[in-house]
Amino acid sequence: MILLRSNLNRPRVFFVAALSSMRKAFFGLAMTSAVVNLLALTGSFFMLQVYDRVIPGRSLPTLVGLGIIAGTLYAFQGVLELIRSLLLLRVGLSVDERFGKSVYESLVLLPSRIQTPGDGLQSVRDLDTVRGFLSGPGPIALFDIPWMPFYLGLCFLFHVWVGVTALAGALMLVALTIMAEQKSRQPAKEAAQLASERFALAEATRRNSEAVLAMGFGHQLGRKWSEVNCRYLDNHLRSTSFTISLSTLSKVLRMMLQSAVLAVGATLVIRQEATGGVMIASSILLSRALAPVELAIGQWKGFVRARDSWSRLIQLTQLMPTGLPEIMLPRPADVLKVENLHLAAPGSQNPIVRGIAFELRAGEALGVIGPSASGKSCLARGLVGLWQPIAGAVRLDGAAVSQWDPQLLGGHIGYLSQDVSLFGGSIAQNIARLDPDASSEKVIAAAKAAGVYDMVVQFHDGFDTIIGERGSALSGGQRQRIGLARALYGDPFLVVLDEPNSNLDADGEAALSRAILGIRARGGIAVVIAHRPSALAAVDKVLVLANGRAKSFGPKDEVLRRTPQSEPVAPARLMVPGEETAQ
């Protein structure tokens, strides 16, 4: 079956296409800015006419007519200014709408591809920064600055010395803008790094608050927080103080230039080389010409942050997978094959798991044992596609795991990690993997397969029980059993369980064994990472790892007989529940 996919699903192409789709909006902004800047001449020409025509002629009807015309033009300008601001707000929201999904997908995909610094949420903050800048006054200055030569040209038309004075002031403000760019670039990068470090420490403190409070080392974290926060505030103080200083200097300079133009104009009037209207109109015109530059200097810090954020978003999309398959592969149902698998931590080329190779058929279950740091959890991550192989492959029915769209592959895989993290919401939502269209039958079937149905219905609200963020309302064993039900939801072909019995009591371990037997009975494959012998009760094959390499693989009884007693593995013979009766 061919799954048609638009090129928009490819992130880099998506960015280009999205920007192209906003060209009309930017063109509309440019045209609106052009009309606004032309209407901004209203004040200058109104004063020119008042001083050169109304006052000498003492004509009130002319003044009234000019006032009506000026008022109409001012109202029209105000409407256009409002439209331009609202359009910029829509552009900012459009950027968030278009790129928000890609940013969220990066939170899911990239941690398994690269080492993400800080708290891993920099991309979200970057998107907020870009949207906030586009929705603010900063872009208005960028649209108005190209009109500065037009205003300066009009000053030269009034008189050459008026134009020279205006040009000198414009050059000084442009020099301040260049200085703002040079001095704010590095502090902006440091601010992003410090903010990420600050948020990461705050999140780690919140996540481990119980341990911090119980063992009384909050003051240690407090000192570390003070150190990080002081560096962040120092950077903020330096960068903001510089921006404020430049903004104040530009404002004072603009007022001085207005007075200078008035002085030049007054000199020209005294020498009868210009009229009083030219003197006043030149001052207003200069103010309008320099206003965008002054605004740009005041907003330059935000511009630099938005530019750096945009650059990071572009780099983010380049790290995202681009070659999504066009063919929807059939549901795997036969074999899991691991070929010379080498795995390394995201962003590293130093293998943790080396040369692992084995094959499992439908209905088989594998127990993976070995000492701590032998690579068991790394292998589990590689089997479900979280870590990309640096060599070798993991294949389902002959096709490498990478050939599946991650979202489609997830429907064929169940995974229970060591650190079971649940989402805020109900038990049913967590079991159903947050699927809004999940049927009650599938949720209940997964709960029964995991042996948690009786436990769940004992709660006051049953499957609708709200468990809190990260499942805080549940015990460790309850979280693990709900996580097992989530792994079994939808009857996935491959189920990988990493230390599934670490928090379970005897009843929970018996339910785990029945769940593994259920996977085998329906033709699935189970891989169980284990330290405790009871987790191996329902498996038929065992893989022993040591230092990231396969030490032994084969039928359970045969491998366990060859395994030295010093290793933390099961006894030579484990009875599967019900096996003795069956025999």
Short mmCIF file of C-alpha atoms in Angstrom, two decimals, residues 267-471:
data_model
loop_
_atom_site.label_atom_id
_atom_site.label_comp_id
_atom_site.label_asym_id
_atom_site.label_seq_id
_atom_site.Cartn_x
_atom_site.Cartn_y
_atom_site.Cartn_z
CA THR A 267 19.57 80.81 9.98
CA LEU A 268 18.26 80.20 6.48
CA VAL A 269 15.09 82.20 7.25
CA ILE A 270 17.16 85.11 8.58
CA ARG A 271 19.25 85.00 5.41
CA GLN A 272 16.00 84.77 3.42
CA GLU A 273 17.06 81.45 1.86
CA ALA A 274 14.05 79.56 3.26
CA THR A 275 10.62 80.19 4.72
CA GLY A 276 9.37 79.60 8.25
CA GLY A 277 7.31 76.68 6.96
CA VAL A 278 10.42 75.01 5.61
CA MET A 279 12.10 75.41 9.00
CA ILE A 280 9.24 73.73 10.92
CA ALA A 281 8.54 71.08 8.26
CA SER A 282 12.23 70.11 8.14
CA SER A 283 12.28 69.51 11.89
CA ILE A 284 9.18 67.27 11.71
CA LEU A 285 10.53 65.47 8.65
CA LEU A 286 13.87 64.76 10.33
CA SER A 287 12.09 63.37 13.37
CA ARG A 288 10.14 60.99 11.15
CA ALA A 289 13.26 59.97 9.23
CA LEU A 290 15.22 59.06 12.36
CA ALA A 291 12.37 57.52 14.37
CA PRO A 292 12.72 53.99 12.81
CA VAL A 293 16.45 53.95 13.57
CA GLU A 294 15.81 54.97 17.17
CA LEU A 295 13.15 52.28 17.47
CA ALA A 296 15.48 49.68 15.93
CA ILE A 297 18.21 50.51 18.47
CA GLY A 298 15.72 50.11 21.32
CA GLN A 299 14.54 46.77 19.90
CA TRP A 300 17.95 45.50 18.81
CA LYS A 301 18.38 43.10 21.72
CA GLY A 302 15.10 41.43 20.82
CA PHE A 303 16.10 41.34 17.16
CA VAL A 304 19.42 39.62 17.95
CA ARG A 305 17.68 37.07 20.19
CA ALA A 306 15.06 36.37 17.52
CA ARG A 307 17.74 36.00 14.85
CA ASP A 308 19.74 33.54 16.97
CA SER A 309 16.56 31.64 17.83
CA TRP A 310 15.61 31.44 14.17
CA SER A 311 19.09 30.14 13.32
CA ARG A 312 18.77 27.43 15.98
CA LEU A 313 15.35 26.43 14.64
CA ILE A 314 16.83 26.03 11.15
CA GLN A 315 19.65 23.89 12.57
CA LEU A 316 17.04 21.90 14.48
CA THR A 317 15.17 20.94 11.31
CA GLN A 318 18.42 19.88 9.65
CA LEU A 319 18.89 17.35 12.46
CA MET A 320 15.40 15.95 11.99
CA PRO A 321 14.91 12.84 9.82
CA THR A 322 14.21 13.90 6.23
CA GLY A 323 13.78 10.69 4.26
CA LEU A 324 10.40 9.43 5.41
CA PRO A 325 9.33 6.28 3.56
CA GLU A 326 6.63 6.38 0.92
CA ILE A 327 5.68 2.72 1.36
CA MET A 328 3.63 1.61 4.35
CA LEU A 329 5.12 -1.73 5.34
CA PRO A 330 2.77 -4.50 6.51
CA ARG A 331 2.40 -5.24 10.18
CA PRO A 332 5.35 -7.40 11.33
CA ALA A 333 4.27 -10.88 12.35
CA ASP A 334 7.14 -13.32 11.92
CA VAL A 335 10.69 -12.56 13.06
CA LEU A 336 12.97 -10.15 14.91
CA LYS A 337 16.54 -10.29 13.64
CA VAL A 338 19.49 -8.40 15.13
CA GLU A 339 22.52 -8.26 12.84
CA ASN A 340 25.99 -7.33 14.18
CA LEU A 341 24.45 -4.49 16.20
CA HIS A 342 26.70 -1.70 17.50
CA LEU A 343 25.09 1.02 19.62
CA ALA A 344 26.44 4.26 21.09
CA ALA A 345 24.87 6.97 23.20
CA PRO A 346 23.25 9.81 21.20
CA GLY A 347 25.91 12.14 19.83
CA SER A 348 28.73 9.68 20.54
CA GLN A 349 30.68 7.27 18.35
CA ASN A 350 32.04 5.17 21.21
CA PRO A 351 30.04 1.91 21.13
CA ILE A 352 28.45 0.63 24.32
CA VAL A 353 26.96 -2.45 22.68
CA ARG A 354 29.17 -4.31 20.20
CA GLY A 355 28.43 -7.01 17.67
CA ILE A 356 25.14 -8.32 19.08
CA ALA A 357 23.41 -10.83 16.80
CA PHE A 358 20.41 -13.07 17.42
CA GLU A 359 17.08 -14.05 15.93
CA LEU A 360 13.65 -14.53 17.53
CA ARG A 361 10.57 -16.00 15.88
CA ALA A 362 6.95 -15.23 16.63
CA GLY A 363 5.89 -16.75 19.95
CA GLU A 364 9.35 -16.62 21.51
CA ALA A 365 10.54 -14.60 24.50
CA LEU A 366 14.11 -13.60 25.27
CA GLY A 367 15.57 -12.77 28.68
CA VAL A 368 18.62 -10.49 28.63
CA ILE A 369 20.82 -10.77 31.72
CA GLY A 370 24.24 -9.62 32.81
CA PRO A 371 25.98 -7.41 35.37
CA SER A 372 25.32 -3.70 35.71
CA ALA A 373 26.67 -1.50 32.89
CA SER A 374 26.84 -4.48 30.54
CA GLY A 375 24.66 -2.71 27.93
CA LYS A 376 21.28 -4.29 28.61
CA SER A 377 19.24 -1.06 28.65
CA CYS A 378 21.20 0.26 25.66
CA LEU A 379 20.22 -2.88 23.74
CA ALA A 380 16.58 -2.34 24.72
CA ARG A 381 16.70 1.21 23.33
CA GLY A 382 18.26 -0.05 20.12
CA LEU A 383 15.63 -2.76 19.63
CA VAL A 384 12.73 -0.28 19.75
CA GLY A 385 14.49 2.28 17.54
CA LEU A 386 15.28 4.88 20.20
CA TRP A 387 19.02 4.67 19.53
CA GLN A 388 20.21 4.51 15.94
CA PRO A 389 22.81 1.80 15.20
CA ILE A 390 26.30 3.00 14.33
CA ALA A 391 26.72 -0.40 12.66
CA GLY A 392 24.47 -3.39 12.00
CA ALA A 393 20.68 -3.39 12.00
CA VAL A 394 17.53 -4.37 13.84
CA ARG A 395 15.02 -5.95 11.45
CA LEU A 396 11.35 -6.84 11.75
CA ASP A 397 10.29 -9.36 9.11
CA GLY A 398 13.44 -8.49 7.16
CA ALA A 399 12.93 -4.71 7.10
CA ALA A 400 15.20 -2.46 9.16
CA VAL A 401 13.41 -0.56 11.91
CA SER A 402 14.54 2.72 10.28
CA GLN A 403 12.35 1.93 7.24
CA TRP A 404 9.22 2.58 9.29
CA ASP A 405 7.72 5.96 10.02
CA PRO A 406 8.36 6.28 13.81
CA GLN A 407 4.68 6.95 14.44
CA LEU A 408 3.60 3.85 12.52
CA LEU A 409 6.37 1.75 14.05
CA GLY A 410 5.14 2.69 17.52
CA GLY A 411 1.91 0.82 16.90
CA HIS A 412 3.90 -2.40 16.47
CA ILE A 413 6.09 -1.93 19.54
CA GLY A 414 5.50 -1.97 23.26
CA TYR A 415 8.21 -0.55 25.52
CA LEU A 416 8.55 -0.33 29.29
CA SER A 417 11.62 1.61 30.40
CA GLN A 418 13.34 1.37 33.76
CA ASP A 419 12.10 4.82 34.77
CA VAL A 420 8.38 4.57 34.12
CA SER A 421 7.04 8.05 33.38
CA LEU A 422 3.31 8.53 33.06
CA PHE A 423 1.47 11.62 31.88
CA GLY A 424 -0.89 13.79 33.85
CA GLY A 425 -4.40 12.52 33.11
CA SER A 426 -6.45 9.42 33.72
CA ILE A 427 -5.33 5.81 33.91
CA ALA A 428 -7.29 5.05 30.73
CA GLN A 429 -5.54 7.86 28.84
CA ASN A 430 -2.14 6.57 29.88
CA ILE A 431 -2.90 2.97 28.95
CA ALA A 432 -4.27 4.12 25.57
CA ARG A 433 -1.08 6.10 24.85
CA LEU A 434 -3.18 9.31 24.89
CA ASP A 435 -5.17 8.14 21.87
CA PRO A 436 -8.40 10.23 21.92
CA ASP A 437 -10.18 7.62 19.77
CA ALA A 438 -9.21 4.63 21.90
CA SER A 439 -12.04 2.19 22.49
CA SER A 440 -12.94 0.95 25.95
CA GLU A 441 -12.50 -2.62 24.72
CA LYS A 442 -8.85 -2.07 23.76
CA VAL A 443 -8.05 -0.29 27.03
CA ILE A 444 -9.65 -3.03 29.11
CA ALA A 445 -7.95 -5.74 27.02
CA ALA A 446 -4.54 -4.16 27.67
CA ALA A 447 -5.30 -3.83 31.37
CA LYS A 448 -6.32 -7.48 31.61
CA ALA A 449 -3.28 -8.60 29.60
CA ALA A 450 -1.06 -6.76 32.09
CA GLY A 451 -3.02 -8.10 35.05
CA VAL A 452 -3.98 -4.64 36.34
CA TYR A 453 -7.72 -4.68 35.66
CA ASP A 454 -8.64 -5.77 39.18
CA MET A 455 -6.25 -3.22 40.66
CA VAL A 456 -7.65 -0.35 38.58
CA VAL A 457 -11.32 -1.03 39.29
CA GLN A 458 -10.54 -0.89 43.02
CA PHE A 459 -9.88 2.86 42.66
CA HIS A 460 -12.84 5.14 43.39
CA ASP A 461 -12.96 6.43 39.78
CA GLY A 462 -11.64 3.25 38.16
CA PHE A 463 -10.07 3.88 34.76
CA ASP A 464 -10.99 7.58 35.02
CA THR A 465 -8.74 8.06 38.06
CA ILE A 466 -6.48 11.11 37.63
CA ILE A 467 -2.93 10.06 38.48
CA GLY A 468 -1.15 13.45 38.50
CA GLU A 469 2.00 14.55 36.71
CA ARG A 470 4.40 11.62 36.17
CA GLY A 471 1.88 9.38 37.98
#
